[in-house]
């Protein structure tokens, strides 16, 4: 089945630094990937749609300059949290769908970001 | 009104019970319906994927979609403690479009 790999699984960084999170589709090509943010005991909040070879589409209220998304290839999308602050601490998850298979989206294992 | 409504629970049942999880939605354009299971500090895992109305069964899990009433359900038979997790319903207007999630229901299966 479709496998999505997300790295790192956990990261701790200092305020003001930037952190990059990678999302890879391992056995399929994904023209579209999605990035979510999840707060404790809450549902997933869609941040942006990552489109291969073009600009990402951000949801209302998501800061484009803070959450930089790059989808440079059909198997890799990256989310960079720039100038991170403690309020950016959260669980970030990506998802992708194998268009050749009639099934739903597969999610990565998530990245827990802690900004200190 | 949220596009997808889901009771957050928690729902506590004894081992072996039949579990019924439900969601309602408001947009009649939704065509694809999914159920995900999420363990603590992990990414969601796809359990069931259905298109339009009808039933789909996979092992102990059965998904039902009633588009006339905009109601989707997930039934878990012979529930196990390992089923304890948060269950999220999700829907979409198109197979390649973004998912709209319910808030998730926390399930606890007691040994």
PDB file of C-alpha atoms in Angstrom:
ATOM      1  CA  UNK A   1       0.000   0.000   0.000  1.00  0.00           C
ATOM      2  CA  UNK A   2       0.879   3.658  -0.222  1.00  0.00           C
ATOM      3  CA  UNK A   3       3.510   4.681   2.313  1.00  0.00           C
ATOM      4  CA  UNK A   4       4.263   8.217   3.425  1.00  0.00           C
ATOM      5  CA  UNK A   5       7.424   8.836   5.394  1.00  0.00           C
ATOM      6  CA  UNK A   6       7.819  11.917   7.550  1.00  0.00           C
ATOM      7  CA  UNK A   7      11.040  13.089   9.147  1.00  0.00           C
ATOM      8  CA  UNK A   8      12.007  13.981  11.814  1.00  0.00           C
ATOM      9  CA  UNK A   9       9.517  12.460  14.224  1.00  0.00           C
ATOM     10  CA  UNK A  10      10.518  14.826  17.009  1.00  0.00           C
ATOM     11  CA  UNK A  11      12.490  18.043  17.044  1.00  0.00           C
ATOM     12  CA  UNK A  12      13.346  20.591  19.694  1.00  0.00           C
ATOM     13  CA  UNK A  13      14.625  23.969  18.598  1.00  0.00           C
ATOM     14  CA  UNK A  14      15.386  27.341  20.091  1.00  0.00           C
ATOM     15  CA  UNK A  15      13.193  30.382  19.541  1.00  0.00           C
ATOM     16  CA  UNK A  16      14.138  32.275  16.434  1.00  0.00           C
ATOM     17  CA  UNK A  17      15.577  29.336  14.548  1.00  0.00           C
ATOM     18  CA  UNK A  18      14.048  27.536  11.560  1.00  0.00           C
ATOM     19  CA  UNK A  19      13.047  23.912  11.322  1.00  0.00           C
ATOM     20  CA  UNK A  20      12.493  21.845   8.186  1.00  0.00           C
ATOM     21  CA  UNK A  21      10.147  18.849   8.102  1.00  0.00           C
ATOM     22  CA  UNK A  22      10.240  16.400   5.202  1.00  0.00           C
ATOM     23  CA  UNK A  23       7.386  14.362   3.779  1.00  0.00           C
ATOM     24  CA  UNK A  24       8.126  11.644   1.240  1.00  0.00           C
ATOM     25  CA  UNK A  25       5.896   9.312  -0.719  1.00  0.00           C
ATOM     26  CA  UNK A  26       7.931   6.119  -0.788  1.00  0.00           C
ATOM     27  CA  UNK A  27       6.252   3.946  -3.373  1.00  0.00           C
ATOM     28  CA  UNK A  28       4.201   6.354  -5.443  1.00  0.00           C
ATOM     29  CA  UNK A  29       4.311   9.792  -6.978  1.00  0.00           C
ATOM     30  CA  UNK A  30       2.223  12.512  -5.415  1.00  0.00           C
ATOM     31  CA  UNK A  31       1.479  15.727  -7.279  1.00  0.00           C
ATOM     32  CA  UNK A  32      -0.401  16.958  -4.229  1.00  0.00           C
ATOM     33  CA  UNK A  33       0.430  16.661  -0.568  1.00  0.00           C
ATOM     34  CA  UNK A  34      -1.295  18.239   2.410  1.00  0.00           C
ATOM     35  CA  UNK A  35       0.149  19.653   5.609  1.00  0.00           C
ATOM     36  CA  UNK A  36      -1.816  19.611   8.840  1.00  0.00           C
ATOM     37  CA  UNK A  37      -1.313  20.884  12.325  1.00  0.00           C
ATOM     38  CA  UNK A  38      -2.822  19.186  15.348  1.00  0.00           C
ATOM     39  CA  UNK A  39      -3.134  20.502  18.890  1.00  0.00           C
ATOM     40  CA  UNK A  40      -3.455  18.116  21.867  1.00  0.00           C
ATOM     41  CA  UNK A  41      -6.783  16.289  21.871  1.00  0.00           C
ATOM     42  CA  UNK A  42      -7.945  18.247  18.843  1.00  0.00           C
ATOM     43  CA  UNK A  43      -8.632  17.304  15.271  1.00  0.00           C
ATOM     44  CA  UNK A  44      -6.391  17.998  12.317  1.00  0.00           C
ATOM     45  CA  UNK A  45      -6.273  21.524  10.996  1.00  0.00           C
ATOM     46  CA  UNK A  46      -5.352  21.836   7.336  1.00  0.00           C
ATOM     47  CA  UNK A  47      -2.575  24.360   6.863  1.00  0.00           C
ATOM     48  CA  UNK A  48      -1.821  24.182   3.167  1.00  0.00           C
ATOM     49  CA  UNK A  49      -1.953  22.170  -0.013  1.00  0.00           C
ATOM     50  CA  UNK A  50       1.447  21.467  -1.491  1.00  0.00           C
ATOM     51  CA  UNK A  51       1.509  21.306  -5.295  1.00  0.00           C
ATOM     52  CA  UNK A  52       4.458  19.821  -7.180  1.00  0.00           C
ATOM     53  CA  UNK A  53       6.161  22.436  -9.306  1.00  0.00           C
ATOM     54  CA  UNK A  54       3.997  25.348  -8.181  1.00  0.00           C
ATOM     55  CA  UNK A  55       3.187  27.482  -5.187  1.00  0.00           C
ATOM     56  CA  UNK A  56       1.415  26.007  -2.212  1.00  0.00           C
ATOM     57  CA  UNK A  57      -2.157  26.967  -1.454  1.00  0.00           C
ATOM     58  CA  UNK A  58      -2.548  28.143   2.125  1.00  0.00           C
ATOM     59  CA  UNK A  59      -5.684  28.001   4.233  1.00  0.00           C
ATOM     60  CA  UNK A  60      -7.111  31.184   5.627  1.00  0.00           C
ATOM     61  CA  UNK A  61      -5.223  32.408   8.658  1.00  0.00           C
ATOM     62  CA  UNK A  62      -2.018  30.467   7.958  1.00  0.00           C
ATOM     63  CA  UNK A  63       1.042  32.698   7.588  1.00  0.00           C
ATOM     64  CA  UNK A  64       2.745  31.960   4.289  1.00  0.00           C
ATOM     65  CA  UNK A  65       6.020  33.565   5.320  1.00  0.00           C
ATOM     66  CA  UNK A  66       6.216  31.578   8.532  1.00  0.00           C
ATOM     67  CA  UNK A  67       5.304  28.180   7.108  1.00  0.00           C
ATOM     68  CA  UNK A  68       7.264  27.770   3.884  1.00  0.00           C
ATOM     69  CA  UNK A  69       6.275  24.840   1.719  1.00  0.00           C
ATOM     70  CA  UNK A  70       8.335  23.465  -1.131  1.00  0.00           C
ATOM     71  CA  UNK A  71       7.236  20.575  -3.356  1.00  0.00           C
ATOM     72  CA  UNK A  72      10.231  20.243  -5.633  1.00  0.00           C
ATOM     73  CA  UNK A  73       9.658  16.675  -6.768  1.00  0.00           C
ATOM     74  CA  UNK A  74       6.842  14.178  -7.110  1.00  0.00           C
ATOM     75  CA  UNK A  75       7.953  12.356  -3.986  1.00  0.00           C
ATOM     76  CA  UNK A  76       9.046  15.107  -1.620  1.00  0.00           C
ATOM     77  CA  UNK A  77       7.389  18.048   0.066  1.00  0.00           C
ATOM     78  CA  UNK A  78       8.998  20.087   2.837  1.00  0.00           C
ATOM     79  CA  UNK A  79       7.533  22.368   5.469  1.00  0.00           C
ATOM     80  CA  UNK A  80       9.893  24.921   6.994  1.00  0.00           C
ATOM     81  CA  UNK A  81       8.809  26.699  10.151  1.00  0.00           C
ATOM     82  CA  UNK A  82      10.761  29.946  10.043  1.00  0.00           C
ATOM     83  CA  UNK A  83      11.739  32.021  13.069  1.00  0.00           C
ATOM     84  CA  UNK A  84       9.994  29.554  15.309  1.00  0.00           C
ATOM     85  CA  UNK A  85       8.351  30.663  18.536  1.00  0.00           C
ATOM     86  CA  UNK A  86       6.933  28.626  21.434  1.00  0.00           C
ATOM     87  CA  UNK A  87       3.409  29.075  20.072  1.00  0.00           C
ATOM     88  CA  UNK A  88       4.503  27.153  16.969  1.00  0.00           C
ATOM     89  CA  UNK A  89       5.025  24.076  19.125  1.00  0.00           C
ATOM     90  CA  UNK A  90       2.611  21.474  17.815  1.00  0.00           C
ATOM     91  CA  UNK A  91       2.206  18.171  15.999  1.00  0.00           C
ATOM     92  CA  UNK A  92       2.637  18.557  12.234  1.00  0.00           C
ATOM     93  CA  UNK A  93       1.420  15.845   9.869  1.00  0.00           C
ATOM     94  CA  UNK A  94       1.566  15.452   6.108  1.00  0.00           C
ATOM     95  CA  UNK A  95      -0.573  13.330   3.838  1.00  0.00           C
ATOM     96  CA  UNK A  96      -0.577  12.218   0.226  1.00  0.00           C
ATOM     97  CA  UNK A  97      -2.639  10.042  -2.049  1.00  0.00           C
ATOM     98  CA  UNK A  98      -1.573   7.483  -4.609  1.00  0.00           C
ATOM     99  CA  UNK A  99      -3.623   8.544  -7.660  1.00  0.00           C
ATOM    100  CA  UNK A 100      -3.277   5.113  -9.236  1.00  0.00           C
ATOM    101  CA  UNK A 101      -5.123   3.435  -6.361  1.00  0.00           C
ATOM    102  CA  UNK A 102      -8.752   4.064  -5.499  1.00  0.00           C
ATOM    103  CA  UNK A 103      -8.260   4.762  -1.822  1.00  0.00           C
ATOM    104  CA  UNK A 104      -8.053   7.595   0.629  1.00  0.00           C
ATOM    105  CA  UNK A 105      -5.124   9.663   1.745  1.00  0.00           C
ATOM    106  CA  UNK A 106      -2.205   8.160   3.649  1.00  0.00           C
ATOM    107  CA  UNK A 107      -0.670  10.128   6.482  1.00  0.00           C
ATOM    108  CA  UNK A 108       2.873  10.378   7.690  1.00  0.00           C
ATOM    109  CA  UNK A 109       3.719   9.504  11.268  1.00  0.00           C
ATOM    110  CA  UNK A 110       3.866  13.156  12.264  1.00  0.00           C
ATOM    111  CA  UNK A 111       6.500  15.504  13.657  1.00  0.00           C
ATOM    112  CA  UNK A 112       6.316  16.814  17.169  1.00  0.00           C
ATOM    113  CA  UNK A 113       7.896  20.267  17.248  1.00  0.00           C
ATOM    114  CA  UNK A 114       8.859  21.851  20.541  1.00  0.00           C
ATOM    115  CA  UNK A 115      10.197  25.394  20.488  1.00  0.00           C
ATOM    116  CA  UNK A 116      12.017  26.438  23.667  1.00  0.00           C
TER     117      UNK A 116
ATOM    118  CA  UNK B   1     -22.196  25.084  11.834  1.00  0.00           C
ATOM    119  CA  UNK B   2     -19.195  22.867  11.207  1.00  0.00           C
ATOM    120  CA  UNK B   3     -19.109  21.006   7.916  1.00  0.00           C
ATOM    121  CA  UNK B   4     -18.562  17.699   9.720  1.00  0.00           C
ATOM    122  CA  UNK B   5     -19.869  17.074  13.231  1.00  0.00           C
ATOM    123  CA  UNK B   6     -18.555  14.294  15.438  1.00  0.00           C
ATOM    124  CA  UNK B   7     -19.127  13.581  19.106  1.00  0.00           C
ATOM    125  CA  UNK B   8     -15.736  13.892  20.840  1.00  0.00           C
ATOM    126  CA  UNK B   9     -16.581  11.305  23.495  1.00  0.00           C
ATOM    127  CA  UNK B  10     -14.847   9.760  25.295  1.00  0.00           C
ATOM    128  CA  UNK B  11     -16.690   6.531  24.635  1.00  0.00           C
ATOM    129  CA  UNK B  12     -15.885   3.721  27.051  1.00  0.00           C
ATOM    130  CA  UNK B  13     -16.975   0.135  26.332  1.00  0.00           C
ATOM    131  CA  UNK B  14     -16.087  -3.315  27.661  1.00  0.00           C
ATOM    132  CA  UNK B  15     -13.978  -5.649  25.587  1.00  0.00           C
ATOM    133  CA  UNK B  16     -16.069  -7.591  23.068  1.00  0.00           C
ATOM    134  CA  UNK B  17     -18.737  -4.904  22.714  1.00  0.00           C
ATOM    135  CA  UNK B  18     -19.970  -3.561  19.409  1.00  0.00           C
ATOM    136  CA  UNK B  19     -18.909   0.038  18.974  1.00  0.00           C
ATOM    137  CA  UNK B  20     -20.842   2.550  16.914  1.00  0.00           C
ATOM    138  CA  UNK B  21     -19.149   5.780  15.871  1.00  0.00           C
ATOM    139  CA  UNK B  22     -21.004   8.434  13.925  1.00  0.00           C
ATOM    140  CA  UNK B  23     -20.640  11.685  12.041  1.00  0.00           C
ATOM    141  CA  UNK B  24     -23.015  14.039  10.314  1.00  0.00           C
ATOM    142  CA  UNK B  25     -22.143  16.455   7.555  1.00  0.00           C
ATOM    143  CA  UNK B  26     -23.803  19.426   5.936  1.00  0.00           C
ATOM    144  CA  UNK B  27     -22.489  19.612   2.372  1.00  0.00           C
ATOM    145  CA  UNK B  28     -24.431  17.405  -0.028  1.00  0.00           C
ATOM    146  CA  UNK B  29     -21.517  17.640  -2.489  1.00  0.00           C
ATOM    147  CA  UNK B  30     -19.387  15.346  -0.363  1.00  0.00           C
ATOM    148  CA  UNK B  31     -18.875  12.079  -2.225  1.00  0.00           C
ATOM    149  CA  UNK B  32     -15.935  10.353  -0.551  1.00  0.00           C
ATOM    150  CA  UNK B  33     -15.989   9.226   3.044  1.00  0.00           C
ATOM    151  CA  UNK B  34     -13.189   7.909   5.198  1.00  0.00           C
ATOM    152  CA  UNK B  35     -12.532   6.707   8.714  1.00  0.00           C
ATOM    153  CA  UNK B  36      -9.121   7.080  10.293  1.00  0.00           C
ATOM    154  CA  UNK B  37      -7.754   5.697  13.549  1.00  0.00           C
ATOM    155  CA  UNK B  38      -5.173   7.717  15.425  1.00  0.00           C
ATOM    156  CA  UNK B  39      -3.140   6.507  18.350  1.00  0.00           C
ATOM    157  CA  UNK B  40      -1.601   9.055  20.676  1.00  0.00           C
ATOM    158  CA  UNK B  41       1.328  10.923  19.131  1.00  0.00           C
ATOM    159  CA  UNK B  42       0.976   9.083  15.816  1.00  0.00           C
ATOM    160  CA  UNK B  43      -0.321   9.983  12.377  1.00  0.00           C
ATOM    161  CA  UNK B  44      -3.854   8.892  11.399  1.00  0.00           C
ATOM    162  CA  UNK B  45      -4.195   5.443   9.851  1.00  0.00           C
ATOM    163  CA  UNK B  46      -6.764   4.891   7.115  1.00  0.00           C
ATOM    164  CA  UNK B  47      -9.329   2.280   8.151  1.00  0.00           C
ATOM    165  CA  UNK B  48     -12.148   2.577   5.635  1.00  0.00           C
ATOM    166  CA  UNK B  49     -12.704   4.397   2.363  1.00  0.00           C
ATOM    167  CA  UNK B  50     -16.099   4.546   0.689  1.00  0.00           C
ATOM    168  CA  UNK B  51     -17.633   6.346  -2.226  1.00  0.00           C
ATOM    169  CA  UNK B  52     -21.235   7.578  -2.126  1.00  0.00           C
ATOM    170  CA  UNK B  53     -23.882   5.709  -0.144  1.00  0.00           C
ATOM    171  CA  UNK B  54     -23.735   2.123   0.990  1.00  0.00           C
ATOM    172  CA  UNK B  55     -21.909  -0.263   3.273  1.00  0.00           C
ATOM    173  CA  UNK B  56     -18.355  -1.542   3.257  1.00  0.00           C
ATOM    174  CA  UNK B  57     -16.973  -4.264   5.449  1.00  0.00           C
ATOM    175  CA  UNK B  58     -13.372  -5.095   6.307  1.00  0.00           C
ATOM    176  CA  UNK B  59     -12.800  -7.654   9.022  1.00  0.00           C
ATOM    177  CA  UNK B  60     -14.289  -6.349  12.261  1.00  0.00           C
ATOM    178  CA  UNK B  61     -14.994  -2.936  10.755  1.00  0.00           C
ATOM    179  CA  UNK B  62     -18.088  -1.854   8.826  1.00  0.00           C
ATOM    180  CA  UNK B  63     -18.562   1.604   7.368  1.00  0.00           C
ATOM    181  CA  UNK B  64     -21.983   2.922   6.416  1.00  0.00           C
ATOM    182  CA  UNK B  65     -22.855   6.029   4.437  1.00  0.00           C
ATOM    183  CA  UNK B  66     -26.385   7.393   4.158  1.00  0.00           C
ATOM    184  CA  UNK B  67     -26.242  10.392   1.872  1.00  0.00           C
ATOM    185  CA  UNK B  68     -29.978  11.050   2.152  1.00  0.00           C
ATOM    186  CA  UNK B  69     -29.563  11.862   5.840  1.00  0.00           C
ATOM    187  CA  UNK B  70     -25.920  12.998   5.574  1.00  0.00           C
ATOM    188  CA  UNK B  71     -24.900  10.442   8.163  1.00  0.00           C
ATOM    189  CA  UNK B  72     -21.823   8.227   8.260  1.00  0.00           C
ATOM    190  CA  UNK B  73     -21.058   5.438  10.707  1.00  0.00           C
ATOM    191  CA  UNK B  74     -18.282   3.083  11.665  1.00  0.00           C
ATOM    192  CA  UNK B  75     -19.076  -0.143  13.508  1.00  0.00           C
ATOM    193  CA  UNK B  76     -16.433  -2.162  15.303  1.00  0.00           C
ATOM    194  CA  UNK B  77     -17.365  -5.710  16.224  1.00  0.00           C
ATOM    195  CA  UNK B  78     -15.730  -7.690  19.026  1.00  0.00           C
ATOM    196  CA  UNK B  79     -13.882  -4.607  20.200  1.00  0.00           C
ATOM    197  CA  UNK B  80     -10.416  -5.100  21.667  1.00  0.00           C
ATOM    198  CA  UNK B  81      -8.328  -2.984  24.055  1.00  0.00           C
ATOM    199  CA  UNK B  82      -5.989  -2.368  21.118  1.00  0.00           C
ATOM    200  CA  UNK B  83      -8.868  -0.538  19.411  1.00  0.00           C
ATOM    201  CA  UNK B  84      -8.560   2.205  22.034  1.00  0.00           C
ATOM    202  CA  UNK B  85      -7.699   5.289  20.017  1.00  0.00           C
ATOM    203  CA  UNK B  86      -9.223   8.391  18.504  1.00  0.00           C
ATOM    204  CA  UNK B  87     -11.390   7.775  15.451  1.00  0.00           C
ATOM    205  CA  UNK B  88     -11.723  10.523  12.883  1.00  0.00           C
ATOM    206  CA  UNK B  89     -14.273  10.683  10.120  1.00  0.00           C
ATOM    207  CA  UNK B  90     -13.327  12.604   6.992  1.00  0.00           C
ATOM    208  CA  UNK B  91     -15.015  13.530   3.764  1.00  0.00           C
ATOM    209  CA  UNK B  92     -14.248  15.173   0.461  1.00  0.00           C
ATOM    210  CA  UNK B  93     -16.045  16.384  -2.648  1.00  0.00           C
ATOM    211  CA  UNK B  94     -13.471  14.752  -4.902  1.00  0.00           C
ATOM    212  CA  UNK B  95     -10.968  11.941  -4.542  1.00  0.00           C
ATOM    213  CA  UNK B  96      -8.095  14.383  -5.018  1.00  0.00           C
ATOM    214  CA  UNK B  97      -9.520  17.251  -3.025  1.00  0.00           C
ATOM    215  CA  UNK B  98      -8.701  18.235   0.534  1.00  0.00           C
ATOM    216  CA  UNK B  99     -10.287  16.312   3.368  1.00  0.00           C
ATOM    217  CA  UNK B 100     -12.689  17.799   5.852  1.00  0.00           C
ATOM    218  CA  UNK B 101     -12.303  16.118   9.249  1.00  0.00           C
ATOM    219  CA  UNK B 102     -14.622  15.626  12.153  1.00  0.00           C
ATOM    220  CA  UNK B 103     -13.288  16.502  15.579  1.00  0.00           C
ATOM    221  CA  UNK B 104     -12.564  12.849  16.416  1.00  0.00           C
ATOM    222  CA  UNK B 105     -14.089  10.466  18.976  1.00  0.00           C
ATOM    223  CA  UNK B 106     -11.909   9.029  21.708  1.00  0.00           C
ATOM    224  CA  UNK B 107     -12.661   5.350  22.262  1.00  0.00           C
ATOM    225  CA  UNK B 108     -11.569   3.337  25.268  1.00  0.00           C
ATOM    226  CA  UNK B 109     -12.088  -0.422  25.279  1.00  0.00           C
ATOM    227  CA  UNK B 110     -11.797  -1.771  28.811  1.00  0.00           C
ATOM    228  CA  UNK B 111     -10.298  -5.258  29.302  1.00  0.00           C
TER     229      UNK B 111
END
